[in-house]
Tab-separated table of C-alpha atoms and ligand atoms in Angstrom:
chain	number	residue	atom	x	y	z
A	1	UNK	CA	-36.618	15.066	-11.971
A	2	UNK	CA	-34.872	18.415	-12.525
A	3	UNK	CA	-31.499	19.171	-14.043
A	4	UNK	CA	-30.170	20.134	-10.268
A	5	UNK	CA	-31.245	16.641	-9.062
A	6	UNK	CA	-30.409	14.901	-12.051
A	7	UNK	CA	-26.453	16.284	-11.612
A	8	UNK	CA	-27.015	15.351	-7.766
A	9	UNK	CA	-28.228	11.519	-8.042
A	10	UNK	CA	-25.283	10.796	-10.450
A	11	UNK	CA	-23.126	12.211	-8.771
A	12	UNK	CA	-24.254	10.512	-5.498
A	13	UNK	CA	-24.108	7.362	-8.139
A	14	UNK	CA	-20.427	7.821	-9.352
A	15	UNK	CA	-19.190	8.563	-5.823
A	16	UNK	CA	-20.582	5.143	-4.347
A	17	UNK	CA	-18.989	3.849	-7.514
A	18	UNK	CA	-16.151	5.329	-6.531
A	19	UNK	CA	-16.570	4.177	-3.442
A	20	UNK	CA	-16.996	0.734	-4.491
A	21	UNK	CA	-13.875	0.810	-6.845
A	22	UNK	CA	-12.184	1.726	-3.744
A	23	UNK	CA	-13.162	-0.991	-1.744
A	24	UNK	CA	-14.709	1.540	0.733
A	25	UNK	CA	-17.632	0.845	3.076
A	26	UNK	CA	-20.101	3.514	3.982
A	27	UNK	CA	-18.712	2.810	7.615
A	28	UNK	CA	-14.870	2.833	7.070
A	29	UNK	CA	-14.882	5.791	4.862
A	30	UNK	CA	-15.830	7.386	7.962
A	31	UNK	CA	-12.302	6.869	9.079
A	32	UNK	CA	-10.418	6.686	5.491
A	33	UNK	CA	-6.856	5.324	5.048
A	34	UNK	CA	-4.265	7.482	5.174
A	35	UNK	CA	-0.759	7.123	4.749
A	36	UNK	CA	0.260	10.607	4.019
A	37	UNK	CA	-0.126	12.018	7.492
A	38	UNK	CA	0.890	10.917	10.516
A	39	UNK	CA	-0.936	10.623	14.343
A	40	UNK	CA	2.080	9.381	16.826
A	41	UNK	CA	5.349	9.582	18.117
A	42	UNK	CA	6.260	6.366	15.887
A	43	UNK	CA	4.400	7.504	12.418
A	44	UNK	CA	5.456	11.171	12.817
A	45	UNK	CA	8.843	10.876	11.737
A	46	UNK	CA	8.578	8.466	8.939
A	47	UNK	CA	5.404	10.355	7.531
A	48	UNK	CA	8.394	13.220	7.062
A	49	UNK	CA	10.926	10.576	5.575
A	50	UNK	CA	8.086	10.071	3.250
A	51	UNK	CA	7.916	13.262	1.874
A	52	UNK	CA	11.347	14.282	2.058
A	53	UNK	CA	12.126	10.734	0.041
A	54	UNK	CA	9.081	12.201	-2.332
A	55	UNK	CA	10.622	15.574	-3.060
A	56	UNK	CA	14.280	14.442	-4.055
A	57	UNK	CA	12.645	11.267	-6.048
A	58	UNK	CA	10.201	13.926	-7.981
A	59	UNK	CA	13.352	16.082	-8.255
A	60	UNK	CA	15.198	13.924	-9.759
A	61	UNK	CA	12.591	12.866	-12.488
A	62	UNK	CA	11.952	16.846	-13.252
A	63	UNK	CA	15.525	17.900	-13.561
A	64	UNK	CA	16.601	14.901	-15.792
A	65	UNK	CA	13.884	15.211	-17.506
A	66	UNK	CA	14.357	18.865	-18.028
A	67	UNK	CA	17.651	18.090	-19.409
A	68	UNK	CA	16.574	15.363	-21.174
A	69	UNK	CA	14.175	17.622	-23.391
A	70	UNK	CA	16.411	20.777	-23.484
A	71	UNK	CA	19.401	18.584	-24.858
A	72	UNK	CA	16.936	17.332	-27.772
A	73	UNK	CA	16.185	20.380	-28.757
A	74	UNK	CA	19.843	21.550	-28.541
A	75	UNK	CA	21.290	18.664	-30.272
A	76	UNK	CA	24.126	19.461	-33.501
A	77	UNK	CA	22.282	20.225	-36.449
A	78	UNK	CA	24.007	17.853	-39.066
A	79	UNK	CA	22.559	16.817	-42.489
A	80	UNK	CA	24.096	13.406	-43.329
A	81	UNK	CA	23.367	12.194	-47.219
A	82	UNK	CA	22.768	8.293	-47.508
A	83	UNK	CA	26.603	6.606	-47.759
A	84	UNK	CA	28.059	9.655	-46.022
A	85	UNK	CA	29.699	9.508	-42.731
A	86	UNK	CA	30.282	12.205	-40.077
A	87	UNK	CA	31.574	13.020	-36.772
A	88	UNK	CA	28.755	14.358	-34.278
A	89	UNK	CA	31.178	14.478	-31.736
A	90	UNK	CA	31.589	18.691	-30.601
A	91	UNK	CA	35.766	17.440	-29.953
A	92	UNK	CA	34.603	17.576	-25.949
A	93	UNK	CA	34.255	14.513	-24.049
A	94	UNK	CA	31.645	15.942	-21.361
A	95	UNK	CA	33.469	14.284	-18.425
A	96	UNK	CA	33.187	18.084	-16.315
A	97	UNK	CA	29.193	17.542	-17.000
A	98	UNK	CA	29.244	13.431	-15.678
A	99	UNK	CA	31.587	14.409	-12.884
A	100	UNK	CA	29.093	16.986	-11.645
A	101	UNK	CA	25.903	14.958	-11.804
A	102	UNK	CA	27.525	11.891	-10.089
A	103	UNK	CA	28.415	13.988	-7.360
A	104	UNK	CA	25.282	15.957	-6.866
A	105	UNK	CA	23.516	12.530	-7.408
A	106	UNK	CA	25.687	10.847	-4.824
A	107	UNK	CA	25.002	13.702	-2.271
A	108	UNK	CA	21.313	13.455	-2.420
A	109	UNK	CA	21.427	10.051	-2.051
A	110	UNK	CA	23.795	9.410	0.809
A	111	UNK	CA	21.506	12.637	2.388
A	112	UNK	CA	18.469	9.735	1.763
A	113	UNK	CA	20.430	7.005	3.383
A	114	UNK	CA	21.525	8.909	6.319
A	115	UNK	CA	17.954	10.216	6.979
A	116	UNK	CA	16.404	6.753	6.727
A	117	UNK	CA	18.775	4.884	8.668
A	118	UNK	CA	18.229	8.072	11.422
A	119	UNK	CA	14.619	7.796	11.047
A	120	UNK	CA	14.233	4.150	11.949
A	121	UNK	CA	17.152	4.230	14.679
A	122	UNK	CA	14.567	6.717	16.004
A	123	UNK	CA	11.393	4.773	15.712
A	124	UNK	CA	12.603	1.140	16.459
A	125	UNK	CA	11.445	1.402	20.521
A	126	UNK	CA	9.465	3.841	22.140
A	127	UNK	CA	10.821	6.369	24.680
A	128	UNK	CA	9.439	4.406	27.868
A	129	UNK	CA	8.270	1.098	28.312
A	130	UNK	CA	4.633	0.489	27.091
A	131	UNK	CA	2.025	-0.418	29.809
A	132	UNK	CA	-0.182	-2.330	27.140
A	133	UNK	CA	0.476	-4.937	25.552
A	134	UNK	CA	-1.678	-6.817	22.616
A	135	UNK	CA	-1.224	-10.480	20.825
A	136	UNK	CA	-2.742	-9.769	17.578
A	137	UNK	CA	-3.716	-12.944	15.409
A	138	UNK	CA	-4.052	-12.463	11.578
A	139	UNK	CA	-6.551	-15.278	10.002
A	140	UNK	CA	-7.921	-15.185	7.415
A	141	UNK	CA	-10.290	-12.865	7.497
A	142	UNK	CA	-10.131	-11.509	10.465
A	143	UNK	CA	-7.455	-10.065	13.373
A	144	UNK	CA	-7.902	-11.326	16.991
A	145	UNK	CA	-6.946	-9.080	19.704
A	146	UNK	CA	-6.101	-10.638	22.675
A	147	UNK	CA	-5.028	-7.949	25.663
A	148	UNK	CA	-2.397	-9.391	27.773
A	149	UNK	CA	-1.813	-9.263	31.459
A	150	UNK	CA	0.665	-10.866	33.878
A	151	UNK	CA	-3.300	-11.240	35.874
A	152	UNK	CA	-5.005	-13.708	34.448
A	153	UNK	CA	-8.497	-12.479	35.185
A	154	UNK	CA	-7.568	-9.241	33.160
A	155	UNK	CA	-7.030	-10.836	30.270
A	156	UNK	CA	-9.693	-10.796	27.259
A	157	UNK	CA	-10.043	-11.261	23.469
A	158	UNK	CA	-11.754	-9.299	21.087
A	159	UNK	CA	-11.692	-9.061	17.403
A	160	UNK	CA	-11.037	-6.008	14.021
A	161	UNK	CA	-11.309	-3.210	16.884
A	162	UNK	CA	-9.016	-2.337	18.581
A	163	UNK	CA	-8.892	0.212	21.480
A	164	UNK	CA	-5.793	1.644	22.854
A	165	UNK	CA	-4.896	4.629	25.388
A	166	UNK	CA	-4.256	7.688	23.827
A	167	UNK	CA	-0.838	8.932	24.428
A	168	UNK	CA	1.041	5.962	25.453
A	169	UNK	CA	3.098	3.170	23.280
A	170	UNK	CA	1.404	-0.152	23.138
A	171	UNK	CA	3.171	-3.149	22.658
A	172	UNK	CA	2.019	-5.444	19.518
A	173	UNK	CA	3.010	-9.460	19.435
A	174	UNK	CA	1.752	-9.818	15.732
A	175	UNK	CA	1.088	-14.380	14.876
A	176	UNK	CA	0.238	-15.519	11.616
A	177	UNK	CA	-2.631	-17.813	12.457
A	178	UNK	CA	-2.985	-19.679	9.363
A	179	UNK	CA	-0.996	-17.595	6.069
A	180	UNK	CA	1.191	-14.105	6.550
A	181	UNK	CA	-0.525	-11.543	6.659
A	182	UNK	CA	0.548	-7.884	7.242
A	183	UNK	CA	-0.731	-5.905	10.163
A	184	UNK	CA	-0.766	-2.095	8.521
A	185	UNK	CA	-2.602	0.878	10.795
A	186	UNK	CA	-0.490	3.970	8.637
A	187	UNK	CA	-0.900	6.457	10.653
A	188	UNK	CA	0.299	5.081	13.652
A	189	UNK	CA	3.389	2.313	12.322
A	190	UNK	CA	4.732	0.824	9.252
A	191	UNK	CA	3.750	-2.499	8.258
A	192	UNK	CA	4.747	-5.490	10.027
A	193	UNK	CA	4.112	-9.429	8.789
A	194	UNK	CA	2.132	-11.842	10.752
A	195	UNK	CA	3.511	-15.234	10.510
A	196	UNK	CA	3.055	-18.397	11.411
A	197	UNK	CA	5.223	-19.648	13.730
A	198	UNK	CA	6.999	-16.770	15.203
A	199	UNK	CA	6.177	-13.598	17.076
A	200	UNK	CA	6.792	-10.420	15.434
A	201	UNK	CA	7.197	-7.658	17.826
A	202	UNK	CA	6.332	-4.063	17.373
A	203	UNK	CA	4.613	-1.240	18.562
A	204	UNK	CA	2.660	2.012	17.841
A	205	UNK	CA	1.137	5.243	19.689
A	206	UNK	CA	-1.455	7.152	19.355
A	207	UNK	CA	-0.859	10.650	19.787
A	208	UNK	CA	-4.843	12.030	20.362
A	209	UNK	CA	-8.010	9.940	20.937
A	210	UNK	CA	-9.663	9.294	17.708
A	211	UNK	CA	-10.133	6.440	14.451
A	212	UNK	CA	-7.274	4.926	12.614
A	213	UNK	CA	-8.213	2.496	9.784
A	214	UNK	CA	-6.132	-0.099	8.834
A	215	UNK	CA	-5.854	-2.676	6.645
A	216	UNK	CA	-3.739	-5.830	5.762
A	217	UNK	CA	-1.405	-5.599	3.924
A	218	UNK	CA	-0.211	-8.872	2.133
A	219	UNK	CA	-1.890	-10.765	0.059
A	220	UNK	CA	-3.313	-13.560	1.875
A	221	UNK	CA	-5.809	-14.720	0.090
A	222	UNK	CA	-9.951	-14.533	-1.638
A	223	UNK	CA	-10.870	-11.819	0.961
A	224	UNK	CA	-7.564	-9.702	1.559
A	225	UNK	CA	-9.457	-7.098	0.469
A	226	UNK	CA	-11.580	-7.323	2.886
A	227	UNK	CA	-9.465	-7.350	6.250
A	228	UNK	CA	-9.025	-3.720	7.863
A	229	UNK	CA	-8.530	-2.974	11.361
A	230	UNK	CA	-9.787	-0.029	13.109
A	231	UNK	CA	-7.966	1.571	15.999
A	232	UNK	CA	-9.377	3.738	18.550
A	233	UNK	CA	-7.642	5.701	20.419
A	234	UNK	CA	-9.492	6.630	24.171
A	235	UNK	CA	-8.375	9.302	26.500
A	236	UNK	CA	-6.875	6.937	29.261
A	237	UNK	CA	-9.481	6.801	31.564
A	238	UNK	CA	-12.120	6.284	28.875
A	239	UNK	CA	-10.094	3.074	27.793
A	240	UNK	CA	-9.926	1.865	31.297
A	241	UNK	CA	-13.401	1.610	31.223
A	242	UNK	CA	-13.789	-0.340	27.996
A	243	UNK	CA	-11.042	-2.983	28.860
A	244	UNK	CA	-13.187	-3.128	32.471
A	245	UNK	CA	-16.272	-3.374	30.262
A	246	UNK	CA	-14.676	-5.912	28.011
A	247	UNK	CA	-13.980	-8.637	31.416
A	248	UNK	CA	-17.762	-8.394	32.193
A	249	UNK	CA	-19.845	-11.222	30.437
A	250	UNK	CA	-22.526	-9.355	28.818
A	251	UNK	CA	-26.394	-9.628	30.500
A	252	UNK	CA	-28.178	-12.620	29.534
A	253	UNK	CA	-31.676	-11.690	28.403
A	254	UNK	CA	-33.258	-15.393	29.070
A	255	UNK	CA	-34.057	-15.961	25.397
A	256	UNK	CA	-34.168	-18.994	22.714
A	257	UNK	CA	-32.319	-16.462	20.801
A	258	UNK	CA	-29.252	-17.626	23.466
A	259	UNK	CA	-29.881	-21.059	23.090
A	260	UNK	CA	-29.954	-20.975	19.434
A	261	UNK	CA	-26.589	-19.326	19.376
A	262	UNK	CA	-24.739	-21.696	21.818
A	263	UNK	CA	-26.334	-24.866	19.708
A	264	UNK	CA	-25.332	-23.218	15.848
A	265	UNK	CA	-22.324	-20.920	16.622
A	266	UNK	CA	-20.763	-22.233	20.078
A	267	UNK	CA	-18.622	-24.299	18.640
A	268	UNK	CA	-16.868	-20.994	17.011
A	269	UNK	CA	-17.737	-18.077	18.645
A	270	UNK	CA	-17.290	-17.201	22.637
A	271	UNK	CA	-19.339	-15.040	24.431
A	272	UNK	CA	-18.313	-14.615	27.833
A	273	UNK	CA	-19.967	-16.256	30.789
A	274	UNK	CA	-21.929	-19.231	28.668
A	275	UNK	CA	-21.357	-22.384	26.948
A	276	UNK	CA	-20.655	-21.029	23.577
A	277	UNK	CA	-16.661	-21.269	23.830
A	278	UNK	CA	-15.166	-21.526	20.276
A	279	UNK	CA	-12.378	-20.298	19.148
A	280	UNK	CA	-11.951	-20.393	15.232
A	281	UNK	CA	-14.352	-17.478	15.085
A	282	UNK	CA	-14.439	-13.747	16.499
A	283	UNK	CA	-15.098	-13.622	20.099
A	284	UNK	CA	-18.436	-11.659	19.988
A	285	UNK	CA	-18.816	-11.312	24.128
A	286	UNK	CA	-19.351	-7.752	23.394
A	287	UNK	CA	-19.905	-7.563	20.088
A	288	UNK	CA	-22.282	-4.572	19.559
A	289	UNK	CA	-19.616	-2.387	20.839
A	290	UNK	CA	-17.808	-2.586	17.403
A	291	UNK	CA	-18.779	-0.673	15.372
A	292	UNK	CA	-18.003	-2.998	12.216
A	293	UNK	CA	-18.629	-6.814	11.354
A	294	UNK	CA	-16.598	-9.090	9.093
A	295	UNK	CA	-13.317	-7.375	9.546
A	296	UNK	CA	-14.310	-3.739	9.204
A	297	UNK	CA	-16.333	-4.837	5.497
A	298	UNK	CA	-20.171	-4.032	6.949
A	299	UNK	CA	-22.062	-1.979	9.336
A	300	UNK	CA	-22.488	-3.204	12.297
A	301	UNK	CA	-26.461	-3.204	12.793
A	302	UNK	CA	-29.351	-5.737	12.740
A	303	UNK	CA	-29.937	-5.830	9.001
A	304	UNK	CA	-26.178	-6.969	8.361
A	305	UNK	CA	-26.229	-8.845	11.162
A	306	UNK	CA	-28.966	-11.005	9.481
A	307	UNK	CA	-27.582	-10.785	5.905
A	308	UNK	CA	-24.268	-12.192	7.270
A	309	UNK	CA	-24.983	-14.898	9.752
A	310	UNK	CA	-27.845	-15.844	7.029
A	311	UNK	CA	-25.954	-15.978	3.856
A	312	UNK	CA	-21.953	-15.763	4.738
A	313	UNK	CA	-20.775	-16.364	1.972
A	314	UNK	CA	-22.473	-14.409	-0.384
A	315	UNK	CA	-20.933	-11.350	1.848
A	316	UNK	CA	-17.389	-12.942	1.763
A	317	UNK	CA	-17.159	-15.611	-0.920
A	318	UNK	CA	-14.550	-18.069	0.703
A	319	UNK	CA	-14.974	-17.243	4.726
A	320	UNK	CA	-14.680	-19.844	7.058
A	321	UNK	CA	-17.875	-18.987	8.353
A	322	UNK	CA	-20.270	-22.266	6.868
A	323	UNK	CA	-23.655	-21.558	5.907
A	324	UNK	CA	-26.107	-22.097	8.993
A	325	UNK	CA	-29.119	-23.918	8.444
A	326	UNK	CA	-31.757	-21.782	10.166
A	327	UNK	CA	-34.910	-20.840	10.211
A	328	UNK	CA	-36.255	-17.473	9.690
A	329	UNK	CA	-37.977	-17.534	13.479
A	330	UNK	CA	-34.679	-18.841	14.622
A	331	UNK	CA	-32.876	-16.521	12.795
A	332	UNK	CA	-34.637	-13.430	14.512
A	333	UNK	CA	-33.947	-14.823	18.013
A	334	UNK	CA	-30.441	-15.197	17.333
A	335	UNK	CA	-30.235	-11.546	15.510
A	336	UNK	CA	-32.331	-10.380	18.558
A	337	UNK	CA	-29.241	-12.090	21.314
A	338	UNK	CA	-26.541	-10.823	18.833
A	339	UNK	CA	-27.599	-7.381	19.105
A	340	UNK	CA	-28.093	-7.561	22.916
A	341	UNK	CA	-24.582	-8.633	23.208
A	342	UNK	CA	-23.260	-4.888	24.559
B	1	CUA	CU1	-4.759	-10.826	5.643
B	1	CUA	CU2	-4.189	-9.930	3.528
């Protein structure tokens, strides 16, 4: 190995360390987390709160600081023997000097409060009346999406993806489902709890098609880590045709593989249109249209496919998901009906 791929193969190393350290995926770094810009009419005007906040906070700290450091150094010279007593005092009480950083204190801050309390009058509700509407269910580990509909026949659940219409405000009806958890998608809201046994309303636009990772954002137990959400915007036609998509029950390939799956996993997973009706689980009626498994933590291709339905919780130490006793034959068919599930 040369020097030039030497320096190249550790530093391939350290960033996947760094990746690792980070709790990224080779998948949802693809679409990073970021908090410090903002992609809608709703995130927009906090992400400028942000930094405004920011730059009179880091003021503050430089300036006192500053003064902090420049009155040590100015500080009376007096050399006091052991015993002997003396008067530091200049005669001056300072009270000019208080006087003028209370004031210039109070006026940045009441500039702070006035701006926030501005900021979230402005972002509380949309400017019209979103035509979308999703019930999102936190559990641990995982966020179900239901889309609602006053028709019954449009409505459908789905699971850690979550596809919206660019340019318009959807409406979010966050549930705890078993702990609170925090439903968190920064460049598009702030946070807002999921709790058991209420409905926290919210909502959030997109302002261009594209990726927004999220993540949870309150400790809710082993694999909080491990519980981002992904949010793609569509142009609005695009998304039409994914929440059309998403009614369809997927075409059955006459397999054991779908046999298999309605026998092991029925009793927690749906997919459309056959007997395998659970609930406790993701709906996976589409599921190779995600682009992630286990709540955004893995790939979503064959090989993960079969490391996680074989060996759950070695991926996620603590998941619901039991440890299936399979076969390897069986195990193919039901990797092969998984990934025909489009
Ligand atoms: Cu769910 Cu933290």
């Amino acid at each position: 190995m040369n020097a030039a791929s030497k320096l190249r193969s550790s530093f391939t190393i350290s960033s996947n360390v760094l990746a690792l350290l980070l709790g990224l995926s080779s998948s949802v770094s693809a679409a990073p987390l970021q908090y410090l810009t903002g992609a809608g009419t709703k995130a927009a005007p906090v992400v400028v709160l942000t930094w405004a906040v920011l730059i009179v906070a880091i003021s503050v700290v430089v300036i006192i600081s500053s003064l902090v450091i420049v009155g040590y150094f100015r500080r009376p010279r007096v050399s006091v023997q052991p015993g002997e007593r003396s008067d530091v005092g200049s005669g001056q009480t300072g009270l000019n000097w208080i006087l003028i950083g209370v004031g210039i204190s109070g006026v940045a801050l009441l500039c702070t409060i006035v701006g926030t309390v501005l900021v979230l009058a402005d972002v509380e509700t949309p400017g019209i009346r979103p035509a979308v509407t999703l019930e999102i269910t936190a559990r641990q580990w995982f966020w179900e999406v239901r889309y609602l509909s006053p028709n019954p026949a449009q409505i459908f659940t789905t699971a850690n993806e979550i596809h919206i219409p660019a340019g318009e405000p959807v409406r979010l009806k966050l549930i705890g489902g078993d702990v609170i958890h925090s439903f968190w998608v920064p460049q598009l809201a702030g946070k807002m709890d999921a709790i058991p046994g209420q409905i926290n309303e919210t909502w959030f636009e997109a302002a261009a098609p594209g990726a927004y990772r999220g993540q949870c954002a309150e400790y809710c137990g082993a694999q909080h880590a491990h519980m981002g959400v992904m949010v793609i915007a569509d142009t609005p036609a695009n998304f039409k045709k994914w929440w059309d998509h998403q009614l369809q029950s997927p075409t059955q390939p006459a397999s054991d593989g779908a046999q298999l799956f309605e026998a092991h996993c029925g009793a927690c997973h749906t997919v459309r249109g056959t007997d395998a009706a659970g609930t406790k689980g993701p709906d996976l009626s589409h599921l190779m249209t995600r682009s992630t498994i286990a709540a955004g933590f893995l790939p979503n291709n064959g090989p993960n496919l079969v490391r996680w339905v074989s060996d759950p919780q070695s991926v996620k130490p603590g998941s619901l998901m039991p440890t299936p006793q399979i076969s390897g034959a069986d195990l193919k068919s039901i990797d092969d009906y998984l990934q025909s599930l489009h």
